[in-house]
mmCIF file of C-alpha atoms in Angstrom:
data_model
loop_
_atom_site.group_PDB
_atom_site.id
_atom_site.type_symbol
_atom_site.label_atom_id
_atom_site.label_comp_id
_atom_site.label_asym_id
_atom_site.label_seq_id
_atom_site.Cartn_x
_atom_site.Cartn_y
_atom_site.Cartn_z
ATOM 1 C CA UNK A 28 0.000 0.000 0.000
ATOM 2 C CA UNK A 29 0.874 3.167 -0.566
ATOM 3 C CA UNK A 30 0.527 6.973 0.251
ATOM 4 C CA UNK A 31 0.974 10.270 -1.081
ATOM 5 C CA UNK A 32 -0.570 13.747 -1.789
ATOM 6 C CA UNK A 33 -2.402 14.352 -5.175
ATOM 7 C CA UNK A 34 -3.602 17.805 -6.860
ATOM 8 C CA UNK A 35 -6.390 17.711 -9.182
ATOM 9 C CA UNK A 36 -8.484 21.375 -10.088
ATOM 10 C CA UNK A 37 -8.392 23.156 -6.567
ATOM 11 C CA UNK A 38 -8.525 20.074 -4.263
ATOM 12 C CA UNK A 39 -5.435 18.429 -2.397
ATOM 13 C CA UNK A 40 -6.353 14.424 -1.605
ATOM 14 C CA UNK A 41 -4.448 12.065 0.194
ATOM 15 C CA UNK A 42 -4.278 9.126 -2.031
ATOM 16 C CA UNK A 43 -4.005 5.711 -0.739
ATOM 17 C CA UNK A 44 -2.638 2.808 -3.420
ATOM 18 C CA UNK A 45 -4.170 -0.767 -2.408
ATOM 19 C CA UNK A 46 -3.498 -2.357 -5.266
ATOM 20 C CA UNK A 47 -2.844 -0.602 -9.150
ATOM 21 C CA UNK A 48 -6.434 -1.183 -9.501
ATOM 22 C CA UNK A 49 -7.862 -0.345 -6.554
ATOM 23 C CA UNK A 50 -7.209 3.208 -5.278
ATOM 24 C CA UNK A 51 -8.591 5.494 -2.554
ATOM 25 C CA UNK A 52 -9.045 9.284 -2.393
ATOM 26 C CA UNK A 53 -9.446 10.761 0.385
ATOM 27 C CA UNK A 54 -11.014 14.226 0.767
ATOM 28 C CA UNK A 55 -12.540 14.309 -2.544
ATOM 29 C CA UNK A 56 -15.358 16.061 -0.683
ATOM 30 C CA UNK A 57 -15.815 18.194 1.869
ATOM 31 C CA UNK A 58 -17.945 17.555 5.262
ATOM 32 C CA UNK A 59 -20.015 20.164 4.208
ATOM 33 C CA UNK A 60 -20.485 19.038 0.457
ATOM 34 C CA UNK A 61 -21.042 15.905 1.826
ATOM 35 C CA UNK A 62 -24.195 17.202 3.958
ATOM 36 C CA UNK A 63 -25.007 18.932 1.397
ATOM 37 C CA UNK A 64 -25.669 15.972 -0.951
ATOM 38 C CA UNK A 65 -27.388 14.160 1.778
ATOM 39 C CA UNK A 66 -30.024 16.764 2.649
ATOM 40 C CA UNK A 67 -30.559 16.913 -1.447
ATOM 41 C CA UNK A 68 -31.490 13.580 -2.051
ATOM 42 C CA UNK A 69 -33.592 13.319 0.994
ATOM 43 C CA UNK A 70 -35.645 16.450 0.392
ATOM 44 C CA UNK A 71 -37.103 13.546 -1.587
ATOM 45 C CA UNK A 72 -37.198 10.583 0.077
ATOM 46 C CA UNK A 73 -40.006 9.098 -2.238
ATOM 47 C CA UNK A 74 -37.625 9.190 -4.988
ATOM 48 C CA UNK A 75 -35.705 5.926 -3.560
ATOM 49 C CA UNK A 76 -35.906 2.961 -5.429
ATOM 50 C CA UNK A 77 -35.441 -0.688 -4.443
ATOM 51 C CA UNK A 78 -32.052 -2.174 -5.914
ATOM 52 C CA UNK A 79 -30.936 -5.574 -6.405
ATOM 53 C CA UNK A 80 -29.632 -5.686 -2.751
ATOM 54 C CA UNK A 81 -31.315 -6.200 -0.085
ATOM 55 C CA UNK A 82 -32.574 -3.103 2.739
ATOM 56 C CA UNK A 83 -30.721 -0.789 -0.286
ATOM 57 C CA UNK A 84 -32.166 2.104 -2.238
ATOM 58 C CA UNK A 85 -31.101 3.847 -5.264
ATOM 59 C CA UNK A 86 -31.961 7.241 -7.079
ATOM 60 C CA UNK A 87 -31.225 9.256 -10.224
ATOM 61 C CA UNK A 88 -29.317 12.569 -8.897
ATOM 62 C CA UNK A 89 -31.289 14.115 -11.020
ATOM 63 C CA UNK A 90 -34.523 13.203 -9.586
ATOM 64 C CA UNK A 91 -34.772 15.792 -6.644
ATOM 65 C CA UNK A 92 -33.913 18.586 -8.817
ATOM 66 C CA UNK A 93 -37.003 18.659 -10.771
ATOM 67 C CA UNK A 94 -38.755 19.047 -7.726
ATOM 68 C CA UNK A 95 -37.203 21.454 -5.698
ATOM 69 C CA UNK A 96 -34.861 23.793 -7.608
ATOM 70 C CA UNK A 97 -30.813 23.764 -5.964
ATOM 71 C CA UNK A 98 -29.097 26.779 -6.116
ATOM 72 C CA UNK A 99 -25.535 24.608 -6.324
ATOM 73 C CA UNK A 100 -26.403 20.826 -7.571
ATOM 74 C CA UNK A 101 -27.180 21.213 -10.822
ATOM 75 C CA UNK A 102 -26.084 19.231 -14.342
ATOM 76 C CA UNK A 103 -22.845 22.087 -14.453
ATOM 77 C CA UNK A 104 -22.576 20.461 -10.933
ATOM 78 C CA UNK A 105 -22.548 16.929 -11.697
ATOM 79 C CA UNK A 106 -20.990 17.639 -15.062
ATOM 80 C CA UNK A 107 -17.949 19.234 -13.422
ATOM 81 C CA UNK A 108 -17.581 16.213 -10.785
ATOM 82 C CA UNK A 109 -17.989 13.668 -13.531
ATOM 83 C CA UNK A 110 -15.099 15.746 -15.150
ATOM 84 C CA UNK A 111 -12.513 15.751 -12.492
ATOM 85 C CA UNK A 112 -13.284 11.755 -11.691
ATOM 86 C CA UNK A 113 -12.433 10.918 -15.570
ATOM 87 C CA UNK A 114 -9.800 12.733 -15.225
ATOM 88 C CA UNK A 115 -8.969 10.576 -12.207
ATOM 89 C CA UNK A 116 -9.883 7.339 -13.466
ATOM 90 C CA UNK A 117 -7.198 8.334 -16.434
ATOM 91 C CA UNK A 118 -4.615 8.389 -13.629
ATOM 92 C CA UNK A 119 -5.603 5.330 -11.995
ATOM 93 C CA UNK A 120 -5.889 2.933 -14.881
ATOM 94 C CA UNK A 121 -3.844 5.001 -18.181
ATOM 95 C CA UNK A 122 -6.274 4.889 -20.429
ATOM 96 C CA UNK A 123 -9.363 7.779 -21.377
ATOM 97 C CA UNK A 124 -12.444 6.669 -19.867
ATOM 98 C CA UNK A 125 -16.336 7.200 -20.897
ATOM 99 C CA UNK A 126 -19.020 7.576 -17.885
ATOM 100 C CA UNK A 127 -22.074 5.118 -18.211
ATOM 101 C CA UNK A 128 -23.929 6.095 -15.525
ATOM 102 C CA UNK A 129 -24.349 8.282 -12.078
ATOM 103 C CA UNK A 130 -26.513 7.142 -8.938
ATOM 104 C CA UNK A 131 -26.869 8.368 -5.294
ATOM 105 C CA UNK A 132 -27.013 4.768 -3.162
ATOM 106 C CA UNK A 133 -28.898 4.589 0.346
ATOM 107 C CA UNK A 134 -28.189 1.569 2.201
ATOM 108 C CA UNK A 135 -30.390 0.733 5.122
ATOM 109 C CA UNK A 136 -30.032 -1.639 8.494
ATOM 110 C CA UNK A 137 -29.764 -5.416 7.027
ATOM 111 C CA UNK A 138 -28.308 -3.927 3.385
ATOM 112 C CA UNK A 139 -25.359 -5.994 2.441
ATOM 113 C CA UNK A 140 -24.051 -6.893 -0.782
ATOM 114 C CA UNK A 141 -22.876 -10.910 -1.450
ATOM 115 C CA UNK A 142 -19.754 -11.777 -3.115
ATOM 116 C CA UNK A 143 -19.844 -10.507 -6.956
ATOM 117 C CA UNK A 144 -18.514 -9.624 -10.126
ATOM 118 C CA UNK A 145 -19.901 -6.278 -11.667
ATOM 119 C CA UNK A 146 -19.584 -7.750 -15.268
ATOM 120 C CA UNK A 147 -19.557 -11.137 -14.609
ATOM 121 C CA UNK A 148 -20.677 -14.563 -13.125
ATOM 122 C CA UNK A 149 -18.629 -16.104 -10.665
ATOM 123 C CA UNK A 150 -17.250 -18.302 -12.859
ATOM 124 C CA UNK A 151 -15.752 -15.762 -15.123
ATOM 125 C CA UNK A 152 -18.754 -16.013 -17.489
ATOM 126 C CA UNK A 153 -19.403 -12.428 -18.877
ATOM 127 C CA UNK A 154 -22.791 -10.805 -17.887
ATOM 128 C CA UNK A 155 -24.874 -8.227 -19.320
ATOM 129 C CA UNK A 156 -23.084 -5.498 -17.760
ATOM 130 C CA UNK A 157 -19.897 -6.008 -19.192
ATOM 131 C CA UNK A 158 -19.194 -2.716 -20.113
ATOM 132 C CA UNK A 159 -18.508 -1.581 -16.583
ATOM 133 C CA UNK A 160 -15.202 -1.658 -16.612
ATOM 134 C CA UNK A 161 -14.707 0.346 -13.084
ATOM 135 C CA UNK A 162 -16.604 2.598 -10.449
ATOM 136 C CA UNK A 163 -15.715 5.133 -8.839
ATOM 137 C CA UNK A 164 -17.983 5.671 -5.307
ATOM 138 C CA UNK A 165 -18.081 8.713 -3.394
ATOM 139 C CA UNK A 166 -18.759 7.834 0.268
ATOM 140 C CA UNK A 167 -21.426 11.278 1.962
ATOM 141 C CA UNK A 168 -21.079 10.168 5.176
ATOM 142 C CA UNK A 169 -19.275 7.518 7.929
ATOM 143 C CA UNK A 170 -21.693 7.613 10.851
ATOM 144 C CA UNK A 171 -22.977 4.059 10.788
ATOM 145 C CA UNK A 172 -21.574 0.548 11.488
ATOM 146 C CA UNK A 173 -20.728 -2.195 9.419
ATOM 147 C CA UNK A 174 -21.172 -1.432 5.490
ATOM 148 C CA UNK A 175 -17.428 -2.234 4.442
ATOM 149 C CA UNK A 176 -16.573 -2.715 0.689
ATOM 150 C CA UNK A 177 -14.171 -5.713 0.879
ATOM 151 C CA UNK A 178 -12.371 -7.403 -1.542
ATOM 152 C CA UNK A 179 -12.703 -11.321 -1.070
ATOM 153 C CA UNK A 180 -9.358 -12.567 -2.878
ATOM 154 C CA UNK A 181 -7.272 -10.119 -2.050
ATOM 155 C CA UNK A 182 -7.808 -9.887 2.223
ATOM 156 C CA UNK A 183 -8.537 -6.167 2.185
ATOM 157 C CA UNK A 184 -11.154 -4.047 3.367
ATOM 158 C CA UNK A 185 -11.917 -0.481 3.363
ATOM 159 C CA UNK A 186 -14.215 1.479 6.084
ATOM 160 C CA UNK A 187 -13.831 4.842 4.116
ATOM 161 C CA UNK A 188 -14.246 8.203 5.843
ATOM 162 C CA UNK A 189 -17.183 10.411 4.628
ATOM 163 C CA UNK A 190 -15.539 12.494 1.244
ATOM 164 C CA UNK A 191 -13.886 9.667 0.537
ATOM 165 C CA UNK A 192 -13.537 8.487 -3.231
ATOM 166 C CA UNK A 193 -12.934 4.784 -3.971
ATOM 167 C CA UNK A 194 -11.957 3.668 -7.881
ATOM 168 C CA UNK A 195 -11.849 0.184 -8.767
ATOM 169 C CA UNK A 196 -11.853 -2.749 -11.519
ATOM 170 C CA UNK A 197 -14.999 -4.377 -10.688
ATOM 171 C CA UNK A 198 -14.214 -7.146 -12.908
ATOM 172 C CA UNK A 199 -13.637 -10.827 -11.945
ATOM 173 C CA UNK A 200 -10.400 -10.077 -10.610
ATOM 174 C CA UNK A 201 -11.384 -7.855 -8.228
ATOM 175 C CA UNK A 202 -14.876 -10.020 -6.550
ATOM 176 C CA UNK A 203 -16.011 -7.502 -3.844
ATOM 177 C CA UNK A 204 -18.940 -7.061 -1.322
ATOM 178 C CA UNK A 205 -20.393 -4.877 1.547
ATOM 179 C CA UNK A 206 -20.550 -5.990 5.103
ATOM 180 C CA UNK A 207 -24.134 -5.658 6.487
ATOM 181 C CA UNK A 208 -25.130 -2.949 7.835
ATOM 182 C CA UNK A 209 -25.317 -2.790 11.520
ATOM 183 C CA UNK A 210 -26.979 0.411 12.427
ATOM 184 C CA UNK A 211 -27.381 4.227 10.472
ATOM 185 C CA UNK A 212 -27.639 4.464 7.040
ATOM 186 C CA UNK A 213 -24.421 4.734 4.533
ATOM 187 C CA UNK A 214 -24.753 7.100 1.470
ATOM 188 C CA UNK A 215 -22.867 6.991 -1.748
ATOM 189 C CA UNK A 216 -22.614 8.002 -5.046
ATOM 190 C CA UNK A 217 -21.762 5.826 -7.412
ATOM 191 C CA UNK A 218 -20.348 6.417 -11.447
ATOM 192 C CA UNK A 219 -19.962 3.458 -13.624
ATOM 193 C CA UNK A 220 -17.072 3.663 -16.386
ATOM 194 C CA UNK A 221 -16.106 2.145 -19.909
ATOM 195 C CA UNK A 222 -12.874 2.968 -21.555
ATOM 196 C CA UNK A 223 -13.081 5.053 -24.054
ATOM 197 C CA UNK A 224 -12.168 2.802 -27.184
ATOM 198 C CA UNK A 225 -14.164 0.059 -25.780
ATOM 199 C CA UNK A 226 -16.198 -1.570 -28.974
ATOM 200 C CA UNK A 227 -19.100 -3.770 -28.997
ATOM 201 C CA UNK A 228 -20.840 -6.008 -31.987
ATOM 202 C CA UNK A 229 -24.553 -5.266 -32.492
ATOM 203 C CA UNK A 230 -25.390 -8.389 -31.362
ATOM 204 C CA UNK A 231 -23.701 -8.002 -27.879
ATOM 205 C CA UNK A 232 -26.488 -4.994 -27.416
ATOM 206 C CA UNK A 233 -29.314 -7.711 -28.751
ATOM 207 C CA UNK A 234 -28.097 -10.173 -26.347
ATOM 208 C CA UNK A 235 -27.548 -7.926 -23.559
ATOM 209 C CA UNK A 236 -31.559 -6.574 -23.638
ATOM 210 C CA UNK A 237 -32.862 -10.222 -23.200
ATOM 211 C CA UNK A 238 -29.881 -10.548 -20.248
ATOM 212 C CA UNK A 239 -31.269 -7.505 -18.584
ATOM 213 C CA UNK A 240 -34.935 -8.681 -19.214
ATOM 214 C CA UNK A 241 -34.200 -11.681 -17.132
ATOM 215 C CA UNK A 242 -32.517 -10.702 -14.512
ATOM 216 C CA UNK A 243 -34.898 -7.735 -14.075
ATOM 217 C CA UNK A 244 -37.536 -10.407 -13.528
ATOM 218 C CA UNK A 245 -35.258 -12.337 -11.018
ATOM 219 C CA UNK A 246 -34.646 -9.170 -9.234
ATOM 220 C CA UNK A 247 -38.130 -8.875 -8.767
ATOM 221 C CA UNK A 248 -38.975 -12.298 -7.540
ATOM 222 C CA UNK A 249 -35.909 -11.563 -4.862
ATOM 223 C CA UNK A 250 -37.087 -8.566 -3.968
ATOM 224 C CA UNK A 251 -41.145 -9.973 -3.134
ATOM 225 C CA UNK A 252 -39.370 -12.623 -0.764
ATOM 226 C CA UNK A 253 -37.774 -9.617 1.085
ATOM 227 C CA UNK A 254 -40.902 -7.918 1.391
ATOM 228 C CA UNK A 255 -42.876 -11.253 3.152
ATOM 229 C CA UNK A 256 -40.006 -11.183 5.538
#
């Protein structure tokens, strides 16, 4: 592991190497910025959605915003973030990256997330998300127990502090999972990435649709056994 300080725009972060593919930022945000966010997405609360994991929600950071106007978060808001995390992510793993997608995560008393493979089975099999190549999350907050982001193979976990940004391959070589949560509720945000000269056949999208299709309905039949329990 290593250590070191890192400059990117106006911000100085204490960077923490794991392993080449699995680096921590810390200080990315403020505490303040990190409230901020927080009281955002929960001027809204009924814009949570169930997720694939259990006692976890998930929302578009978009979502509040048409509801109650911000005078700070706002798209030049999440475009700038989005900007300095590529720019990041270019650092981390050499190559130019492409963003996929942006969520705001809420995990709840009893949330945990299972051994797993972002874009694959177990086995190595490739899934339908196999274009998430990396994440990078942005921990709001540290006031709750349990909720660790571990790394099975590789005997590491990480409890990060609130501000804290965490970039990873979430590929089969990196099979990773979240404690359970013990008590309080963890918030993150959470940006999927591709590289940039990723390319795809037209049947991978074809294939991927009746993937998703499937699993959507699996995810549902998980998700009415949680709600008998």
């Amino acid at each position: 592991m290593g250590k070191g300080k890192h400059r990117i725009d106006w911000f100085v972060m204490e960077k923490i190497i794991h392993r080449d593919d699995i680096v921590e930022y810390r200080d990315f945000f403020t505490p303040e910025e990190c409230k901020m966010l927080i009281d955002y997405y929960e001027s809204t609360p009924e814009e949570w959605q169930e997720t694939c994991f259990f006692n976890a929600r998930v929302m578009d950071p978009n979502a509040p915003r048409h509801k109650i106007p911000h005078d700070i978060i706002n798209k030049p808001y999440f475009d700038a973030m989005r900007d300095k995390l590529a720019a990041m992510s270019v650092e981390v793993f050499g190559k130019q990256v492409k963003n996929l997608s942006l969520s705001a995560h809420k995990w709840m008393p009893g949330a945990y997330a299972a051994d797993h493979s972002d874009n694959s089975e177990l086995d190595g099999r490739p899934n339908a998300w196999r274009e998430n190549k990396f994440v990078t999350i942005i921990y709001l907050n540290d006031n709750y127990v349990g909720g660790k982001l571990y790394f099975r193979d590789h005997k590491l976990s990480i409890a990060p502090k609130a501000g804290t940004m965490v970039c990873f391959d979430v590929g089969i070589n990196n099979v990773h999972g979240v404690t359970r949560i013990e008590s309080g509720d963890r918030y993150t945000m959470l940006l999927s990435w591709d590289f940039a000269d990723s390319v795809y056949p037209p049947e991978y999208f074809e294939e991927k649709e009746k993937e998703i299709m499937q699993t959507r309905i699996a995810q549902e039949k998980q998700r009415e056994g949680w709600r008998l329990l």
